[in-house]
């Protein structure tokens, strides 16, 4: 079993990339904010905390304390083909083997209801050689049968994870079918109730599940979503997911944005490693400030696109358009601790040579966001029978993927369209497309590449 213990938590840094110069009358300021977390000691010597103000305890060996719930689809469709259930059991066993000693964990079987597989009794087990062995033995009793109501799985996971004082609380969810035994409204209400309590990675196995449902779960719970078209790939994917979860070192980090009087936020989006619009998730945090959730962090780097509309000012004037900070709750309800911050500026000028330049980072991620939209619109048009619209939008996606160097997305697009000229976006729709290829493109459409250095 890999050892992901670390004796320290990340140190955060913020870099701002923008063209701060606006033309006379200009009001829109765009900036890319790069947040990087690297291994280091606790800031200021004070203990980190979770959203509930609990100290971020550490497990034996100095690693951050964590709790994980694995939700395995055991509905009747998992029996077709029979190897699918076996692969799901093997994948869950591989994830359990990847758990760090001392991590609290549980396994849930999901059908039209949720059942505790291990340890049971409404509690979590503590990972050790003995409990990992017991959990894997319990997996052998999993049998497919019943329907699919994913909200019940998530609610049980939430209750179990809430019973732990762990700072890092994470779910892993596997499904092979559509959420047919509860309404979309029920699932949405569950996601709203679970948001902020734990993060969750979601996976769809095979091709009989709904992409929007799986990606919606991951989006709401600040996790990743992906397709595992071949059930034989589940074990490797589950291992990678658990390794990533075990590498998280601090939870509930917020992106706090302050703007001056008269300014307004147009949007805040994560743009790398995936596109995720955070604008609607703002929590007010004092006069003219709001906090946007970013979830759990290990050693990693992410990019955010901030767009602010500022009051008009005269030529030669300069103002602070926004102050961006990474913040963390502290015990006792004190003001959140600032981990790092950066400034977004606005300067008005008559020099069109500087005011008309688009910052390369801003241009790149604007294109990546458009790429994700073009793919979704193209696939939607294809499903509705609008072949001209599908050709136009997927052609634009090919053009954007080629121009930005997003080779992974370009390869996925090439399985849906025949590329005549990537530079101009000239394509032809393929007459026959494998369902797995179309679903993979849709599921991974929001994955981005960073600016080439």
Coordinates of C-alpha atoms in Angstrom, one line a residue:
X1 CA 0.0 0.0 0.0
X2 CA 1.3 3.4 -1.0
X3 CA 2.2 5.8 1.9
X4 CA 0.8 9.3 1.4
X5 CA 1.6 10.6 4.9
X6 CA 2.9 14.1 5.1
X7 CA 4.0 16.0 8.2
X8 CA 2.9 19.4 6.9
X9 CA 0.0 21.1 5.2
X10 CA 0.3 23.1 2.0
X11 CA 1.5 26.7 1.7
X12 CA -0.6 28.7 -0.7
X13 CA 0.6 31.3 -3.2
X14 CA -1.5 33.5 -5.6
X15 CA -0.3 34.9 -8.9
X16 CA -2.5 37.3 -11.0
X17 CA -2.2 37.6 -14.7
X18 CA -4.0 40.4 -16.4
X19 CA -3.8 43.5 -18.7
X20 CA -4.7 46.2 -16.2
X21 CA -5.0 48.9 -18.9
X22 CA -8.5 49.9 -19.9
X23 CA -9.5 52.3 -22.7
X24 CA -11.4 55.5 -21.9
X25 CA -14.8 54.4 -20.8
X26 CA -13.7 50.8 -20.3
X27 CA -15.3 49.0 -17.4
X28 CA -14.6 45.3 -17.7
X29 CA -11.5 43.8 -16.0
X30 CA -10.5 40.2 -16.6
X31 CA -7.8 38.4 -14.7
X32 CA -6.5 34.8 -14.3
X33 CA -5.7 33.9 -10.7
X34 CA -3.3 31.0 -10.3
X35 CA -3.4 29.4 -6.9
X36 CA -0.7 26.9 -6.0
X37 CA -0.4 24.8 -2.9
X38 CA 3.0 23.2 -2.0
X39 CA 4.2 21.3 1.0
X40 CA 4.9 23.4 4.0
X41 CA 4.2 24.1 7.7
X42 CA 1.0 25.4 9.1
X43 CA 0.6 29.1 8.5
X44 CA 1.5 31.2 11.5
X45 CA 1.8 28.1 13.7
X46 CA -2.0 28.0 14.2
X47 CA -3.9 24.8 13.6
X48 CA -5.9 24.5 10.4
X49 CA -9.6 24.0 10.7
X50 CA -12.6 22.7 8.7
X51 CA -15.8 24.6 7.9
X52 CA -17.3 23.7 11.2
X53 CA -14.4 25.2 13.1
X54 CA -13.0 21.8 14.1
X55 CA -9.2 21.7 14.2
X56 CA -7.7 19.8 11.2
X57 CA -6.5 16.8 13.1
X58 CA -3.7 14.6 11.8
X59 CA -3.5 10.9 11.6
X60 CA -0.6 8.8 12.8
X61 CA 2.6 9.8 11.0
X62 CA 1.5 13.4 10.7
X63 CA -0.9 13.1 7.8
X64 CA -4.2 15.0 7.8
X65 CA -7.0 13.0 9.3
X66 CA -9.5 11.8 6.6
X67 CA -12.8 10.0 6.3
X68 CA -13.9 8.3 3.1
X69 CA -17.2 6.6 2.0
X70 CA -17.2 4.4 -1.1
X71 CA -20.6 4.0 -2.7
X72 CA -21.0 1.0 -5.0
X73 CA -23.9 0.6 -7.4
X74 CA -25.5 -2.8 -6.7
X75 CA -28.6 -2.3 -8.8
X76 CA -29.9 -5.1 -11.0
X77 CA -28.2 -3.7 -14.1
X78 CA -24.8 -4.4 -12.6
X79 CA -25.5 -8.1 -13.4
X80 CA -25.3 -7.4 -17.2
X81 CA -22.7 -8.5 -18.0
X82 CA -21.9 -10.4 -14.8
X83 CA -18.3 -9.3 -15.0
X84 CA -19.4 -5.8 -14.2
X85 CA -20.2 -6.6 -10.5
X86 CA -17.0 -8.5 -10.1
X87 CA -15.0 -5.6 -11.5
X88 CA -16.8 -3.2 -9.1
X89 CA -15.9 -5.4 -6.1
X90 CA -12.3 -5.6 -7.3
X91 CA -12.1 -1.9 -7.8
X92 CA -13.5 -1.2 -4.3
X93 CA -11.0 -3.6 -2.9
X94 CA -8.2 -1.8 -4.7
X95 CA -9.4 1.5 -3.3
X96 CA -9.5 0.0 0.2
X97 CA -6.0 -1.2 -0.2
X98 CA -5.0 2.4 -1.0
X99 CA -6.4 3.8 2.3
X100 CA -3.8 5.2 4.6
X101 CA -3.6 3.6 8.1
X102 CA -5.8 5.6 10.5
X103 CA -8.2 6.9 7.9
X104 CA -11.9 6.4 8.8
X105 CA -13.9 4.6 6.0
X106 CA -17.1 2.9 5.1
X107 CA -18.5 1.0 2.1
X108 CA -22.1 1.5 1.0
X109 CA -24.2 -0.6 -1.4
X110 CA -26.5 1.5 -3.5
X111 CA -29.8 0.4 -5.1
X112 CA -33.2 2.1 -4.7
X113 CA -32.0 2.4 -1.1
X114 CA -28.6 2.6 0.6
X115 CA -27.2 -0.2 2.8
X116 CA -24.1 -0.3 4.9
X117 CA -21.7 -3.0 3.7
X118 CA -18.9 -2.3 6.1
X119 CA -18.4 -1.7 9.0
X120 CA -22.2 -1.3 9.7
X121 CA -24.0 0.1 12.7
X122 CA -24.0 3.7 11.5
X123 CA -20.2 4.1 12.1
X124 CA -16.9 4.2 10.3
X125 CA -14.0 1.8 10.6
X126 CA -10.4 2.9 11.1
X127 CA -8.1 1.7 8.3
X128 CA -5.6 -1.0 9.4
X129 CA -4.4 -4.3 7.9
X130 CA -7.2 -6.0 9.9
X131 CA -10.1 -3.7 8.9
X132 CA -9.0 -3.6 5.3
X133 CA -9.1 -7.4 5.2
X134 CA -12.5 -7.4 6.8
X135 CA -13.9 -4.8 4.4
X136 CA -12.7 -6.8 1.4
X137 CA -14.3 -9.9 2.8
X138 CA -17.6 -8.1 3.1
X139 CA -17.4 -7.0 -0.5
X140 CA -17.7 -10.7 -1.5
X141 CA -21.3 -10.6 -0.3
X142 CA -22.3 -7.8 -2.7
X143 CA -25.0 -9.0 -5.2
X144 CA -26.8 -7.0 -7.8
X145 CA -30.5 -6.4 -7.5
X146 CA -33.0 -3.5 -7.2
X147 CA -33.2 -0.1 -8.6
X148 CA -31.2 3.2 -8.5
X149 CA -31.8 6.1 -6.2
X150 CA -28.4 7.9 -5.9
X151 CA -29.7 10.5 -3.4
X152 CA -30.2 7.8 -0.8
X153 CA -26.5 6.7 -1.2
X154 CA -25.3 10.2 -0.8
X155 CA -27.5 10.9 2.2
X156 CA -26.1 7.8 4.0
X157 CA -22.6 8.8 3.0
X158 CA -23.2 12.2 4.5
X159 CA -24.5 10.8 7.8
X160 CA -21.5 8.5 8.1
X161 CA -18.9 11.1 7.3
X162 CA -20.6 13.6 9.6
X163 CA -19.9 11.1 12.5
X164 CA -16.2 11.7 12.0
X165 CA -14.1 14.7 13.2
X166 CA -11.9 14.3 10.2
X167 CA -10.9 17.4 8.4
X168 CA -10.9 15.7 4.9
X169 CA -14.3 14.1 4.2
X170 CA -14.6 12.5 0.8
X171 CA -16.9 10.2 -1.2
X172 CA -16.3 8.0 -4.2
X173 CA -19.4 7.0 -6.1
X174 CA -19.8 4.4 -8.9
X175 CA -23.0 4.0 -11.0
X176 CA -23.8 2.1 -14.2
X177 CA -27.4 3.4 -14.8
X178 CA -29.8 6.3 -14.7
X179 CA -31.2 7.6 -11.4
X180 CA -34.7 6.1 -12.2
X181 CA -36.1 5.6 -8.7
X182 CA -36.1 9.2 -7.4
X183 CA -37.0 12.5 -9.0
X184 CA -34.4 15.0 -10.3
X185 CA -35.7 17.4 -7.6
X186 CA -35.0 14.9 -4.9
X187 CA -31.4 14.4 -6.1
X188 CA -30.9 18.1 -6.4
X189 CA -32.1 18.6 -2.8
X190 CA -29.7 16.0 -1.6
X191 CA -26.8 17.6 -3.4
X192 CA -27.7 20.9 -1.9
X193 CA -27.8 19.3 1.5
X194 CA -24.4 17.6 1.0
X195 CA -22.5 20.5 -0.5
X196 CA -19.9 21.7 1.9
X197 CA -20.1 18.6 4.1
X198 CA -18.0 16.4 1.9
X199 CA -16.4 16.3 -1.6
X200 CA -17.2 13.4 -4.0
X201 CA -15.7 11.9 -7.1
X202 CA -18.3 10.2 -9.4
X203 CA -17.8 7.6 -12.1
X204 CA -20.1 6.1 -14.7
X205 CA -19.2 2.5 -15.8
X206 CA -20.4 1.2 -19.2
X207 CA -22.7 3.4 -21.3
X208 CA -26.2 3.1 -19.8
X209 CA -25.8 6.0 -17.3
X210 CA -26.7 9.7 -17.7
X211 CA -23.7 12.0 -18.2
X212 CA -25.5 15.0 -16.8
X213 CA -26.3 13.2 -13.6
X214 CA -22.8 12.0 -12.9
X215 CA -21.1 15.3 -13.9
X216 CA -23.8 17.2 -11.9
X217 CA -23.0 15.2 -8.7
X218 CA -19.2 15.8 -9.1
X219 CA -19.8 19.5 -9.8
X220 CA -22.1 20.1 -6.8
X221 CA -19.7 18.3 -4.5
X222 CA -16.5 19.7 -5.9
X223 CA -15.1 16.4 -7.1
X224 CA -14.1 14.9 -10.5
X225 CA -16.3 13.0 -12.9
X226 CA -15.3 10.5 -15.6
X227 CA -16.4 7.5 -17.6
X228 CA -15.0 4.0 -17.3
X229 CA -16.4 2.5 -20.5
X230 CA -14.7 -0.8 -19.9
X231 CA -15.4 -2.3 -16.5
X232 CA -12.0 -3.9 -16.6
X233 CA -10.5 -0.4 -16.0
X234 CA -12.3 0.2 -12.7
X235 CA -9.6 -1.0 -10.4
X236 CA -6.9 1.3 -11.8
X237 CA -9.3 4.2 -11.8
X238 CA -10.5 3.6 -8.2
X239 CA -6.9 3.4 -7.1
X240 CA -6.0 6.7 -8.7
X241 CA -9.1 8.3 -7.2
X242 CA -8.2 7.1 -3.7
X243 CA -4.5 8.1 -4.1
X244 CA -5.7 11.6 -4.9
X245 CA -8.0 11.6 -1.9
X246 CA -5.2 10.5 0.3
X247 CA -3.1 13.3 -1.0
X248 CA -5.5 16.0 0.2
X249 CA -4.1 17.9 3.1
X250 CA -6.5 20.8 3.9
X251 CA -10.3 21.1 3.4
X252 CA -12.8 23.9 3.0
X253 CA -10.5 26.5 1.4
X254 CA -12.4 29.5 0.1
X255 CA -11.6 32.0 -2.6
X256 CA -12.5 35.3 -1.1
X257 CA -13.0 38.2 -3.5
X258 CA -13.4 41.8 -2.3
X259 CA -14.4 44.6 -4.7
X260 CA -14.6 48.4 -4.2
X261 CA -17.8 50.5 -4.0
X262 CA -19.6 50.5 -7.3
X263 CA -17.9 47.4 -8.7
X264 CA -19.7 44.1 -9.3
X265 CA -18.5 40.5 -10.0
X266 CA -19.6 39.3 -13.4
X267 CA -18.3 35.8 -12.9
X268 CA -15.8 33.6 -11.0
X269 CA -14.8 30.4 -12.8
X270 CA -12.3 27.7 -12.1
X271 CA -10.7 27.2 -15.5
X272 CA -8.0 24.6 -14.8
X273 CA -7.8 21.7 -14.5
X274 CA -11.5 21.8 -15.4
X275 CA -14.0 24.5 -16.2
X276 CA -16.4 25.0 -13.2
X277 CA -18.5 28.1 -12.8
X278 CA -18.5 29.2 -9.2
X279 CA -20.4 32.4 -9.6
X280 CA -23.6 31.1 -8.1
X281 CA -21.9 29.6 -5.1
X282 CA -20.9 32.9 -3.5
X283 CA -21.4 33.2 0.2
X284 CA -21.4 36.8 1.5
X285 CA -18.4 37.6 3.7
X286 CA -18.7 41.1 4.9
X287 CA -19.1 44.4 3.0
X288 CA -18.4 44.0 -0.7
X289 CA -16.8 40.6 -0.2
X290 CA -17.8 37.0 -1.0
X291 CA -16.3 33.6 -0.7
X292 CA -16.4 30.9 -3.4
X293 CA -15.8 27.3 -2.3
X294 CA -12.8 25.4 -3.8
X295 CA -12.9 22.2 -1.7
X296 CA -9.9 20.2 -0.5
X297 CA -6.3 20.7 -1.5
X298 CA -3.1 18.7 -1.6
X299 CA 0.0 19.7 -3.5
X300 CA -1.5 21.1 -6.7
X301 CA -2.2 24.2 -8.8
X302 CA -5.5 25.6 -10.1
X303 CA -6.5 28.6 -12.3
X304 CA -9.5 30.8 -11.8
X305 CA -11.0 33.4 -14.2
X306 CA -12.3 36.6 -12.5
X307 CA -14.3 39.2 -14.4
X308 CA -15.2 42.4 -12.6
X309 CA -17.2 45.4 -13.9
X310 CA -15.8 48.5 -12.3
X311 CA -17.1 52.1 -12.2
X312 CA -15.9 54.3 -15.0
X313 CA -13.0 56.5 -14.1
X314 CA -11.0 59.2 -16.0
X315 CA -7.9 58.7 -18.1
X316 CA -4.9 58.5 -15.9
X317 CA -6.8 57.2 -12.9
X318 CA -5.9 53.9 -11.3
X319 CA -8.0 51.7 -8.9
X320 CA -7.9 48.4 -7.1
X321 CA -10.5 46.4 -9.0
X322 CA -10.5 43.3 -6.7
X323 CA -8.5 41.7 -3.9
X324 CA -8.4 37.9 -4.2
X325 CA -7.5 35.8 -1.2
X326 CA -7.4 32.2 -0.1
X327 CA -9.1 31.9 3.3
X328 CA -9.6 29.1 5.8
X329 CA -12.0 28.9 8.7
X330 CA -10.5 29.0 12.2
X331 CA -11.9 27.5 15.4
X332 CA -14.1 29.6 17.6
X333 CA -15.8 31.6 14.9
X334 CA -12.9 34.0 14.5
X335 CA -12.3 35.7 11.2
X336 CA -11.0 33.3 8.5
X337 CA -7.3 33.2 8.2
X338 CA -5.8 34.5 4.9
X339 CA -3.4 32.0 3.4
X340 CA -2.4 34.1 0.4
X341 CA -3.7 37.0 -1.7
X342 CA -3.3 38.9 -4.9
X343 CA -4.5 42.2 -6.4
X344 CA -6.4 42.9 -9.6
X345 CA -5.9 46.5 -10.9
X346 CA -7.5 48.8 -13.4
X347 CA -5.7 51.7 -15.1
X348 CA -7.4 54.0 -17.7
X349 CA -5.3 55.1 -20.6
X350 CA -5.6 56.6 -24.1
X351 CA -2.8 54.4 -25.4
X352 CA -4.7 51.9 -27.5
X353 CA -1.5 49.9 -28.0
X354 CA -1.6 48.7 -24.4
X355 CA -5.4 48.9 -23.7
X356 CA -6.3 46.6 -26.7
X357 CA -3.8 43.8 -25.7
X358 CA -5.4 40.7 -24.3
X359 CA -3.4 39.0 -21.7
X360 CA -2.3 35.5 -23.0
X361 CA -3.6 33.7 -20.0
X362 CA -7.0 35.4 -20.2
X363 CA -7.2 34.7 -23.9
X364 CA -6.3 31.1 -23.5
X365 CA -8.8 30.3 -20.8
X366 CA -11.6 32.2 -22.6
X367 CA -10.9 29.9 -25.5
X368 CA -10.9 26.8 -23.2
X369 CA -14.3 27.8 -21.7
X370 CA -15.7 28.3 -25.3
X371 CA -14.3 24.9 -26.2
X372 CA -16.3 23.2 -23.5
X373 CA -19.4 25.1 -24.6
X374 CA -18.9 24.3 -28.2
X375 CA -18.6 20.5 -27.5
X376 CA -21.7 20.5 -25.4
X377 CA -23.7 22.5 -27.9
X378 CA -22.4 20.3 -30.8
X379 CA -23.4 17.1 -29.0
X380 CA -26.8 18.4 -28.1
X381 CA -27.4 19.5 -31.7
X382 CA -26.3 16.0 -32.9
X383 CA -28.7 14.3 -30.5
X384 CA -31.6 16.5 -31.7
X385 CA -30.9 15.8 -35.3
X386 CA -29.5 19.3 -36.2
X387 CA -26.6 18.0 -38.2
X388 CA -25.6 21.4 -39.6
X389 CA -25.5 22.9 -36.1
X390 CA -23.6 20.0 -34.8
X391 CA -21.0 20.2 -37.6
X392 CA -20.6 24.0 -37.0
X393 CA -20.2 23.7 -33.2
X394 CA -18.0 20.6 -33.2
X395 CA -15.9 22.2 -36.0
X396 CA -15.4 25.2 -33.8
X397 CA -14.4 22.9 -31.0
X398 CA -11.8 21.2 -33.2
X399 CA -10.4 24.6 -34.1
X400 CA -10.1 25.7 -30.5
X401 CA -8.6 22.4 -29.3
X402 CA -6.0 22.6 -32.0
X403 CA -5.1 26.3 -31.4
X404 CA -4.8 25.8 -27.6
X405 CA -2.8 22.5 -27.8
X406 CA -5.5 20.6 -26.0
X407 CA -4.4 17.3 -27.6
X408 CA -6.5 15.0 -25.4
X409 CA -9.7 16.8 -26.3
X410 CA -8.7 16.9 -30.0
X411 CA -8.3 13.1 -29.9
X412 CA -11.7 12.6 -28.4
X413 CA -13.3 14.9 -31.0
X414 CA -11.6 12.9 -33.8
X415 CA -13.7 9.9 -32.7
X416 CA -16.9 11.9 -33.3
X417 CA -16.0 13.9 -36.5
X418 CA -13.7 13.5 -39.4
X419 CA -11.2 16.4 -39.3
X420 CA -10.6 17.9 -42.7
X421 CA -8.7 21.0 -41.5
X422 CA -8.2 21.6 -37.8
X423 CA -6.9 25.1 -38.3
X424 CA -10.1 26.3 -39.9
X425 CA -12.4 23.9 -38.0
X426 CA -13.6 22.1 -41.1
X427 CA -15.1 18.8 -40.2
X428 CA -17.6 16.1 -41.3
X429 CA -19.8 14.3 -38.8
X430 CA -19.0 10.6 -38.7
X431 CA -21.9 8.4 -39.9
X432 CA -21.5 6.0 -37.0
X433 CA -20.1 6.9 -33.6
X434 CA -19.6 4.5 -30.7
X435 CA -21.7 5.5 -27.7
X436 CA -18.8 5.2 -25.4
X437 CA -16.8 7.7 -27.6
X438 CA -19.6 10.2 -27.5
X439 CA -20.1 9.9 -23.8
X440 CA -16.4 10.2 -23.1
X441 CA -16.2 13.4 -25.1
X442 CA -19.2 14.8 -23.2
X443 CA -17.9 13.8 -19.8
X444 CA -14.4 15.1 -20.4
X445 CA -15.5 18.3 -22.3
X446 CA -14.6 20.6 -19.4
X447 CA -11.0 19.3 -19.0
X448 CA -8.6 22.1 -19.9
X449 CA -4.9 22.5 -20.6
X450 CA -2.7 25.2 -19.2
X451 CA -1.0 28.0 -21.1
X452 CA 2.1 26.8 -22.8
X453 CA 5.1 28.4 -21.2

